[in-house]
Coordinates of C-alpha atoms in Angstrom, one line a residue:
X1 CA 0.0 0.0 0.0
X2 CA 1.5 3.8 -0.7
X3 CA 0.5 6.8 0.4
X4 CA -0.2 9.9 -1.5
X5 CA 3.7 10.6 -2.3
X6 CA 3.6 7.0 -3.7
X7 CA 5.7 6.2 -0.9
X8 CA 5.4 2.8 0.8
X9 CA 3.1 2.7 4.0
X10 CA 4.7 0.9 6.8
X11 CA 2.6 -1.7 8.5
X12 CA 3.7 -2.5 12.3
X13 CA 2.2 -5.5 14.1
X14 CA 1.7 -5.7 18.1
X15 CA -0.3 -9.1 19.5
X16 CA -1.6 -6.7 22.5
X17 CA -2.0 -3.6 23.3
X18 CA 0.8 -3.4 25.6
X19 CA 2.8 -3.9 22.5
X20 CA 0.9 -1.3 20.4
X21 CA 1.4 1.2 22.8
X22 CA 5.3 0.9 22.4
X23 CA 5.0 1.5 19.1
X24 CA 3.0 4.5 18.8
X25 CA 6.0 6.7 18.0
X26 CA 5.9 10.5 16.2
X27 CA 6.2 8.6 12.8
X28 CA 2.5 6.7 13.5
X29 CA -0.6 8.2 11.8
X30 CA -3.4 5.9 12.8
X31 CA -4.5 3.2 14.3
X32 CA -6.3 0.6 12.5
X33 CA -8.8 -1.8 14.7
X34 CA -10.7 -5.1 14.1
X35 CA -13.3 -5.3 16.3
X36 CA -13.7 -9.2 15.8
X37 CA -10.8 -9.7 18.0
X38 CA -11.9 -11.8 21.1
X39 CA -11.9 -10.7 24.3
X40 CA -11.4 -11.7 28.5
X41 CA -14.6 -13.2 28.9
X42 CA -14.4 -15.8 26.1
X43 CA -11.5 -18.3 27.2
X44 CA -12.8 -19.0 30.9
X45 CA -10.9 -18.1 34.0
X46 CA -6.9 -20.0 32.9
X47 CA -6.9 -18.4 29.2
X48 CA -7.7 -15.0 31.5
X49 CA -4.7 -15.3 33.6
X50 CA -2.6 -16.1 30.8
X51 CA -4.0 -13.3 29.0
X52 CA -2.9 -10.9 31.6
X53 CA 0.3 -12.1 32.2
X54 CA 1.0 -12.2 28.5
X55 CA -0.3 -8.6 28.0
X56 CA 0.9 -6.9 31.2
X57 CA -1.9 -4.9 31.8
X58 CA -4.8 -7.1 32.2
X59 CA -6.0 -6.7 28.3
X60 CA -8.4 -9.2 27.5
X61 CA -6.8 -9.1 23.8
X62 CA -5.4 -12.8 23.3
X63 CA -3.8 -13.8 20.0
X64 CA -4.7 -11.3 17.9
X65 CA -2.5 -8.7 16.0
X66 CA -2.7 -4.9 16.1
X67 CA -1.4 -3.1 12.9
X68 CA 0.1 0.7 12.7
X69 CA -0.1 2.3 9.1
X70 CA 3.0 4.5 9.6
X71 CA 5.5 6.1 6.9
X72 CA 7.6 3.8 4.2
X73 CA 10.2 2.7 6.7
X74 CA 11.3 -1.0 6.8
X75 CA 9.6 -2.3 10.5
X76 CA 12.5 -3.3 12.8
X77 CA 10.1 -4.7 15.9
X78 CA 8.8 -2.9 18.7
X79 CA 10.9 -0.1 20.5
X80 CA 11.2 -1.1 24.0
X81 CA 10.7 1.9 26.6
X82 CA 8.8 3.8 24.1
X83 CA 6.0 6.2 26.0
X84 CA 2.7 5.3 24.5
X85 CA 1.5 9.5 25.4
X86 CA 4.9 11.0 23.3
X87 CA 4.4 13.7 20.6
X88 CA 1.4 12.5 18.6
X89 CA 0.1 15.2 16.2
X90 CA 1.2 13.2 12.9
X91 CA 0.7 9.9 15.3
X92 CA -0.9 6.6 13.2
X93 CA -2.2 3.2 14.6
X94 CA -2.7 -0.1 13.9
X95 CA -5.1 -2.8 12.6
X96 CA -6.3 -5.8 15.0
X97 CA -6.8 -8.6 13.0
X98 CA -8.1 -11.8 14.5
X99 CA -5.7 -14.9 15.5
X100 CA -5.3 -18.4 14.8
X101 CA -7.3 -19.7 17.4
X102 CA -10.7 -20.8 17.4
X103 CA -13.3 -18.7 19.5
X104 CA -15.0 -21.5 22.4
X105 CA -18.3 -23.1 21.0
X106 CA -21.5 -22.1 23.4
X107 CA -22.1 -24.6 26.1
X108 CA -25.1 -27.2 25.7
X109 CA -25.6 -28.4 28.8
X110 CA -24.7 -26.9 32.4
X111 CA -22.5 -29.0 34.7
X112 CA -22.9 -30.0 38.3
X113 CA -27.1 -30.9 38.5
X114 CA -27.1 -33.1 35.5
X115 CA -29.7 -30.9 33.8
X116 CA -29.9 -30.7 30.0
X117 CA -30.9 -26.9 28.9
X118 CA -33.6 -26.1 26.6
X119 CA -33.4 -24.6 23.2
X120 CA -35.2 -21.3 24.9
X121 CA -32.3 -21.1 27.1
X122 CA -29.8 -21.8 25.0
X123 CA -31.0 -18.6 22.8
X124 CA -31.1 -16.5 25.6
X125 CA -27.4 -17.7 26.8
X126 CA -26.5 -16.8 23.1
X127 CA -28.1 -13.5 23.3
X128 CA -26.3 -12.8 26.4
X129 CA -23.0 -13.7 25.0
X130 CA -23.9 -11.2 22.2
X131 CA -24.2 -8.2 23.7
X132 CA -21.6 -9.1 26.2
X133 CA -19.4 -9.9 23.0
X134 CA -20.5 -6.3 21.8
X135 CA -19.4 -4.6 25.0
X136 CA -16.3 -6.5 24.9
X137 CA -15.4 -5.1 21.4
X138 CA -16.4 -1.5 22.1
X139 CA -14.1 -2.0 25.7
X140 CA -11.5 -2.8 23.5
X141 CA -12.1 0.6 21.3
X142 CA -12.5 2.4 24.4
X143 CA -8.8 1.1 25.9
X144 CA -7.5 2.4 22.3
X145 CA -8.9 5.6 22.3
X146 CA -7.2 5.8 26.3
X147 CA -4.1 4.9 25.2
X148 CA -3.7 6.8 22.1
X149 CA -5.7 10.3 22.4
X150 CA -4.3 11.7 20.0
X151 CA -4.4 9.5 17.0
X152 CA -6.9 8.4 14.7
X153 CA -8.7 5.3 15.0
X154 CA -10.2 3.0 12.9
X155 CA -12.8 0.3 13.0
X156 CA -12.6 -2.7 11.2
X157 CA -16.0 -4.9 11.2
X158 CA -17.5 -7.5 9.9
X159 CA -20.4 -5.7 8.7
X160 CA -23.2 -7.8 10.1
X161 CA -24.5 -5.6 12.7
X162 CA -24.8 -1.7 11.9
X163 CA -26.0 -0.5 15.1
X164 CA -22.6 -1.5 16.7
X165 CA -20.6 0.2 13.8
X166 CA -22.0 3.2 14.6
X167 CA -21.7 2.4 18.2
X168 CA -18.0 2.7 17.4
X169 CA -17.7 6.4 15.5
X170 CA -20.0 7.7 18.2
X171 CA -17.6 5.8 21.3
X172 CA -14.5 7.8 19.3
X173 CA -13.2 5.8 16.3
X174 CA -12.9 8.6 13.4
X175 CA -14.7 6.2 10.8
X176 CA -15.4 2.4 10.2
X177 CA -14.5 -0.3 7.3
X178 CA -16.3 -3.1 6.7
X179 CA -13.9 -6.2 5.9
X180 CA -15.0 -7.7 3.2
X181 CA -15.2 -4.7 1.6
X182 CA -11.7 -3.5 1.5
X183 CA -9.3 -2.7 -0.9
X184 CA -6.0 -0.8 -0.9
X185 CA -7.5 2.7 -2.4
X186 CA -10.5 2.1 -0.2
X187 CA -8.2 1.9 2.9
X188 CA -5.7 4.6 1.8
X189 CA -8.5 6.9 1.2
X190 CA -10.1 6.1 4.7
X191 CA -7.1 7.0 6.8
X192 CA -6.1 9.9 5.1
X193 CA -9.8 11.4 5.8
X194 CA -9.6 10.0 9.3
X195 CA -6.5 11.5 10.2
X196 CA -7.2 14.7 8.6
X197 CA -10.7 14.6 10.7
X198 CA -8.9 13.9 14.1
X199 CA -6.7 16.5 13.0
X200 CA -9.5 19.2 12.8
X201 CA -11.3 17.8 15.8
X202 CA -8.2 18.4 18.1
X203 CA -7.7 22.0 16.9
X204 CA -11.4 22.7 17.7
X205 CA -10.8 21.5 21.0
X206 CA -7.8 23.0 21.6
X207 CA -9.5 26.6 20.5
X208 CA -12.3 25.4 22.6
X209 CA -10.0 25.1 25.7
X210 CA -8.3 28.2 24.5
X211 CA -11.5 30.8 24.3
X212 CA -12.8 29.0 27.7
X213 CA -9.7 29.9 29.7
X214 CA -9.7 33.3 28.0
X215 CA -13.1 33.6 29.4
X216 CA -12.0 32.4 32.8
X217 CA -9.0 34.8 33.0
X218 CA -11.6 37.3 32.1
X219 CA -13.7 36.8 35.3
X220 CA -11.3 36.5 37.9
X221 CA -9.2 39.7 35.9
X222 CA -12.8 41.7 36.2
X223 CA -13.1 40.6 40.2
X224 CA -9.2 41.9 40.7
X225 CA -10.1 45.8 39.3
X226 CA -11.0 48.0 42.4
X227 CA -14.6 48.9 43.7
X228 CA -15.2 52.1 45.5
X229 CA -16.0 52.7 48.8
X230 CA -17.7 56.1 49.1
X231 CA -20.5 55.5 50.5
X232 CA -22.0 58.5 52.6
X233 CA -19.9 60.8 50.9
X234 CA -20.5 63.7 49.2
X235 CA -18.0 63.6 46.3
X236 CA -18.6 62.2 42.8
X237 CA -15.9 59.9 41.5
X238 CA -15.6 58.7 38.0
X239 CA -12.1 56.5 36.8
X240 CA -11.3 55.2 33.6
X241 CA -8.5 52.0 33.2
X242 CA -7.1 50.6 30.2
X243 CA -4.3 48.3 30.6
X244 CA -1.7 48.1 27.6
X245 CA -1.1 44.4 27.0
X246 CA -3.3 42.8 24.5
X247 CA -7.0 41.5 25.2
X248 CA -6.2 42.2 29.0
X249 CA -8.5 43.5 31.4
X250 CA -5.7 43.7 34.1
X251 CA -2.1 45.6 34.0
X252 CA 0.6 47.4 36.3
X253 CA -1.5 50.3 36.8
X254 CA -3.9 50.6 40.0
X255 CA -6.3 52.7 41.8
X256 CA -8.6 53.1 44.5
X257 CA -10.9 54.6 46.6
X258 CA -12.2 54.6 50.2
X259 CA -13.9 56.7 53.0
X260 CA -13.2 55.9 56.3
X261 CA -15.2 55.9 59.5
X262 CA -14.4 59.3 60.1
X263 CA -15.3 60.5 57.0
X264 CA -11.6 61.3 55.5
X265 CA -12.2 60.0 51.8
X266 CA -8.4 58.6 50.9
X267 CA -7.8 58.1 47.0
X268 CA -4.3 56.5 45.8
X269 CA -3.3 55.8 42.4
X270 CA -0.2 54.1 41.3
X271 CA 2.0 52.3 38.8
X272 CA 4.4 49.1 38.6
X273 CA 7.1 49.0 36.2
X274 CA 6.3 46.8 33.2
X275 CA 3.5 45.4 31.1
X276 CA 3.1 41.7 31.8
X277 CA 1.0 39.7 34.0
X278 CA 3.5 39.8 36.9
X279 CA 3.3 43.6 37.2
X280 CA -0.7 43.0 36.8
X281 CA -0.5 40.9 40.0
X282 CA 2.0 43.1 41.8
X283 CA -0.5 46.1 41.4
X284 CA -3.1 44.1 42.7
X285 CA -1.3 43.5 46.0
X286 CA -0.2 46.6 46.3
X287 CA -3.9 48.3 46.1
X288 CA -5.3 45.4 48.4
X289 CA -2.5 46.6 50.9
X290 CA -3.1 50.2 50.7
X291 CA -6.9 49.7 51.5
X292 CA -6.3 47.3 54.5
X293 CA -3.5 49.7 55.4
X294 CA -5.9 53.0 55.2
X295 CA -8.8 51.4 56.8
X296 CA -5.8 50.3 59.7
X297 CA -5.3 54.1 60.2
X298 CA -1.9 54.3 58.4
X299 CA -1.3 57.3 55.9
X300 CA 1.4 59.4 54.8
X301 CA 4.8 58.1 55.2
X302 CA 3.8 55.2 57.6
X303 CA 1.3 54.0 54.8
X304 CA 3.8 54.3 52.0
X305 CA 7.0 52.8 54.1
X306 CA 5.0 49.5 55.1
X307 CA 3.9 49.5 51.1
X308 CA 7.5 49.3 50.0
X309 CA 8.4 46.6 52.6
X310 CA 5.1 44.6 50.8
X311 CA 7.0 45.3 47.2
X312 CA 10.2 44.7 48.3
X313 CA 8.9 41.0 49.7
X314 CA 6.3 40.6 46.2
X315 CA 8.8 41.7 43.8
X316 CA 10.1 39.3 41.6
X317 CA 13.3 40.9 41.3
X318 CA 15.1 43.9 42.5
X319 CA 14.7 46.0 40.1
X320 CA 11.6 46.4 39.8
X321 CA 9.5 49.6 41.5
X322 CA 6.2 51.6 41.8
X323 CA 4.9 54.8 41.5
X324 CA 2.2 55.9 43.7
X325 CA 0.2 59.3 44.5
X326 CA -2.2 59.3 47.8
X327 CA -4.3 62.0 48.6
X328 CA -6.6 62.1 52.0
X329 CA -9.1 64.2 51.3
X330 CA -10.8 65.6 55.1
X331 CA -14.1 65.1 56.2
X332 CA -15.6 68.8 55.2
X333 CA -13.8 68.1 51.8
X334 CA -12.3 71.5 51.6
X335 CA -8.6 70.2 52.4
X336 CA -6.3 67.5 51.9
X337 CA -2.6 65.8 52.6
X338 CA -1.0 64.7 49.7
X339 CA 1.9 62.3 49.2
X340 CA 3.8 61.7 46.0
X341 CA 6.4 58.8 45.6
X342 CA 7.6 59.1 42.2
X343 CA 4.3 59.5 40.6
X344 CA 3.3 63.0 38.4
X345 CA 1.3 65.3 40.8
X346 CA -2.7 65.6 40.3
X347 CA -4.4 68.1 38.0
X348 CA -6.7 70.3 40.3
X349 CA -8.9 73.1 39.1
X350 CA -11.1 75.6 41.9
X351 CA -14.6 77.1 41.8
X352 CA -15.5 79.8 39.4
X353 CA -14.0 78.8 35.9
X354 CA -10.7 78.7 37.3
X355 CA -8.2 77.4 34.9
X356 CA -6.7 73.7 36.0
X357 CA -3.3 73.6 37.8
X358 CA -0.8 70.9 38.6
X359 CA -0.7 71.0 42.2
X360 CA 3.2 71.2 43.4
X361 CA 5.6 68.8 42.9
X362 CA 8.6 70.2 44.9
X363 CA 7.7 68.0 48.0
X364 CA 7.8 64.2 47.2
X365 CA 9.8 61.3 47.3
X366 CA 11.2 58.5 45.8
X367 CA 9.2 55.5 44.1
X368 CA 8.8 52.7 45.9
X369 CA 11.5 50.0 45.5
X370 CA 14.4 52.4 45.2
X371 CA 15.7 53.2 48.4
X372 CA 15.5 51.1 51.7
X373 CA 15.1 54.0 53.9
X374 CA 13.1 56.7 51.9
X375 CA 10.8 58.9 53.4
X376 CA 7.8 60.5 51.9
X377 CA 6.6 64.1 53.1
X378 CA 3.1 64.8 53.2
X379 CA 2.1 68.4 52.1
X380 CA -1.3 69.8 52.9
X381 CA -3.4 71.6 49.9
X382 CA -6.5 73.8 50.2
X383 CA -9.3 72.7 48.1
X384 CA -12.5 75.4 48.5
X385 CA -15.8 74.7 48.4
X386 CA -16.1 73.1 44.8
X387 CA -13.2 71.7 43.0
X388 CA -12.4 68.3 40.7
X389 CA -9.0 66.8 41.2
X390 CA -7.5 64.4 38.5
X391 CA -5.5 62.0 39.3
X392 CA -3.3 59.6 36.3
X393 CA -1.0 57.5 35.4
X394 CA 2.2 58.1 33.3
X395 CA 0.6 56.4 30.1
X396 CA -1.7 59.4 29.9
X397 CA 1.1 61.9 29.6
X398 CA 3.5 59.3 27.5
X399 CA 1.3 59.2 24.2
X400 CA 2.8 60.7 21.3
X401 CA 1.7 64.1 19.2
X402 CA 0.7 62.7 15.7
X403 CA 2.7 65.0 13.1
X404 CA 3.4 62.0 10.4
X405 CA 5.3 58.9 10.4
X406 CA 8.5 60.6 12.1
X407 CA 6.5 62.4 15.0
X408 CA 7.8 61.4 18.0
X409 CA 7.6 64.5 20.5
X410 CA 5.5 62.9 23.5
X411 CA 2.0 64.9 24.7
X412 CA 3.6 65.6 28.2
X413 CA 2.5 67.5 31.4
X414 CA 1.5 70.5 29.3
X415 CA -0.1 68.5 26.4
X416 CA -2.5 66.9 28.8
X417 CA -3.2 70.2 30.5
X418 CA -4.0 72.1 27.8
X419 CA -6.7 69.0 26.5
X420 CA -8.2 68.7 30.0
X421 CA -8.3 72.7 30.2
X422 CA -10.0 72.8 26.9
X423 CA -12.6 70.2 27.8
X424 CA -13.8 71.9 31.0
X425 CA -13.8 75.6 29.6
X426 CA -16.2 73.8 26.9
X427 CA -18.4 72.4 30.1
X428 CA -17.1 68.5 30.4
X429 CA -17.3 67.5 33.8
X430 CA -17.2 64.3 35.4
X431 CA -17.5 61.0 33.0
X432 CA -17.8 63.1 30.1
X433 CA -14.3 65.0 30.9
X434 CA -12.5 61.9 31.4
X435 CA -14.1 60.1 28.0
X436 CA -13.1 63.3 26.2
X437 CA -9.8 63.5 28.0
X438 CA -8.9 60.1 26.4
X439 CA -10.1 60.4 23.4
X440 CA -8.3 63.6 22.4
X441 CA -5.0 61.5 23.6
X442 CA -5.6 58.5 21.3
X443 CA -6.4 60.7 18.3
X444 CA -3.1 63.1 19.2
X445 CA -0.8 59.8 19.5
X446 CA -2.4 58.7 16.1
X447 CA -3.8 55.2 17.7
X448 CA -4.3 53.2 21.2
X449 CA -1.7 54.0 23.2
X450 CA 1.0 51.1 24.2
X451 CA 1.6 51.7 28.2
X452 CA -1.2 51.3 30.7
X453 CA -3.5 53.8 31.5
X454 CA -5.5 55.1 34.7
X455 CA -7.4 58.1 35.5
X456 CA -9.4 58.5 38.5
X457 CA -11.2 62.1 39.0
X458 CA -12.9 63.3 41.9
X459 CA -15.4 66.3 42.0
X460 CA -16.6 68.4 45.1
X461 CA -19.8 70.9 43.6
X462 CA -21.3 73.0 47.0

């Protein structure tokens, strides 16, 4: 038989399954099966031991032959130590074909009363031993389909009973040939289809695997972003996240916000170093840290030094650091304490149309990471009666100004304050300032932008 180079198809023969599985190497295609072959239950209790002990693994397979269509190689015998599992995308099996001996006759009579059975019984014993016969065959196809899970199977029957053919394509087998209908072109034909087919149907399942894990990162990536806590105050918060890796919900930049019992509202923003999922789980940790932290009573410099010493113990490596900005915001919301460790210092604009301001900068310290001993000032900032205060990330400012395919100047401090200044002398507050902000920013830097973005805003209106 040749394949479709007109190369010669090796044939390799195994008397058990034990022996089939040491010769599914890469080189095997697919696995051809008789399902005639007899099984345990047909050779009483002795030809069952010494079917076990021949086969080695209690396969009820007894001297019959499993063939392995394979490429034109000349067959050298079974590789010893071979690992049935190994490699098996191009994998091919073998054909069971039955053996020399006769299968046992059906009993007439039972022994030990004497008594002679009558033809009723006798049919039902021989219906019995038929379907147990079937199961026996489709146990067989079953053990197959274990052992070799990625190779394609073939059924060889007799023909005579349909419903078990089928039984076999729908238990696994990629198709069925019925003996006495064979020919060379009729069998080449079938296992090129049927590896093709088991081909397809593990690349569906691997894409199934695929978008269901993509759906499961999803949900826990959705339950890591931050929910917040303002309940019984009177500011308005709105935050907008995108994280620059590919189809991520998650990445190194965080945020949050909580009130505390005594009404202080504290909001904190931050950013790891990086892009990848490590940096996404480092950010996580960190914000959990800060909230248990705040709600502890810690802010200021205690807050941020017992941060670092959770970075310096999360990190995966030294070098790697994080921006943060906190700002505790006082009960009557006309003051707050803010700390900077790294990070750029928050946009703030006052009542009456008052053009927005960075607030200063002078007064901060180091990012976290950097310096064992650092300290972090806190300076104290009037707010009024009505303000907004904008807090970001780095990836905001870090976008590039569009001016052809050699523009690289990058938006900047000044960039973004000149958009956001814009928006709110045009009336954007709130959701609407932040969607605008963003967008103006994607359509300056000629696309998405490629680091992470954060922006939380908080507005005070008395």
């Amino acid at each position: 038989m040749l394949d479709e180079c007109g190369r010669p198809v090796k044939v390799r023969t195994a008397r058990n399954l034990t022996e089939a599985a040491r010769l599914l190497t890469d080189d095997v295609h697919c696995i051809l099966l008789d399902l005639s072959l007899p099984c345990d239950d047909g050779g009483g209790e002795g030809a069952d031991r010494a079917d076990r002990a021949e086969s080695g693994d209690g396969v009820g397979v007894r001297d019959g032959r499993v063939r392995v269509q394979g490429d034109g190689t000349p067959v050298r015998g079974a590789r010893r130590g071979t690992d049935a599992a190994r490699g098996a995308d191009a994998a091919r099996g073998g054909e069971a074909v039955p053996g020399g001996g006769p299968a046992s006759e059906p009993a007439e009579a039972r022994e030990g009363d004497g008594t002679h059975e009558s033809g009723g019984s006798r049919e039902g014993d021989g219906a019995r031993e038929g379907k147990a016969a079937e199961s026996g065959e489709l146990e067989i196809l079953r053990r197959v389909l274990r052992m070799a899970p990625r190779h394609a199977v073939l059924a060889l029957t007799d023909g005579a009973d349909a419903e078990r053919d089928a039984d076999a394509v729908r238990v696994g087998a990629q198709d069925y040939l019925i003996r006495d209908e064979l020919d060379g072109r009729l069998l080449t034909r079938a296992i090129r289809y049927a590896v093709e087919r088991k081909r397809n149907d593990l690349a569906q399942r691997q894409l199934t695997e695929t978008r269901l894990r993509a759906q499961e990162n999803a949900r826990l990536e959705r339950g890591l972003l931050p929910r917040p806590l303002l309940e019984g105050s009177e500011l308005r918060f709105a935050a907008r996240y995108r994280p620059g890796r590919s189809r991520a919900l998650l990445g190194g930049d965080f945020y949050d916000t909580v009130r505390t019992p005594d009404g202080t509202v504290h909001a904190m923003i931050g950013d790891v170093c990086g892009h990848g999922p490590d940096e996404a789980a480092l950010g996580v940790e960190l914000r959990i840290a800060w909230r248990a932290l705040t709600f502890a009573g810690l802010c200021g410099d205690a807050l941020l030094s017992t941060l670092q010493k959770v970075l310096e113990h999360e990190r995966a490596s030294e070098e790697i650091f994080a921006t943060l900005c906190t700002v505790d915001i006082a009960s009557d919301g006309r003051s707050a304490g803010v700390c900077l460790a790294g990070h750029p210092s928050p946009l703030f604009a006052g009542a009456g149309g008052a053009a927005p301001r960075l607030l200063p900068y002078d007064e901060s310290g180091p990012a976290l990471g950097l310096l064992p001993k650092a300290r972090w000032p806190r300076r104290q900032v009037t707010l009024g009666r009505s303000w907004s205060l904008m807090m970001y990330t780095d990836g905001l400012i870090e976008g590039r100004l569009d001016e052809g395919a050699g523009g690289r100047e990058r938006l900047g401090l000044q960039g973004m304050l000149d958009i956001v200044s814009h928006r709110m002398a045009g009336g954007a507050r709130g959701e609407r300032l932040l969607d605008a902000t963003m967008n103006d920013v994607r359509r300056l830097n000629g696309g998405e932008l490629t680091d992470d973005v954060a922006v939380l805003l908080l507005d005070r209106d008395c």
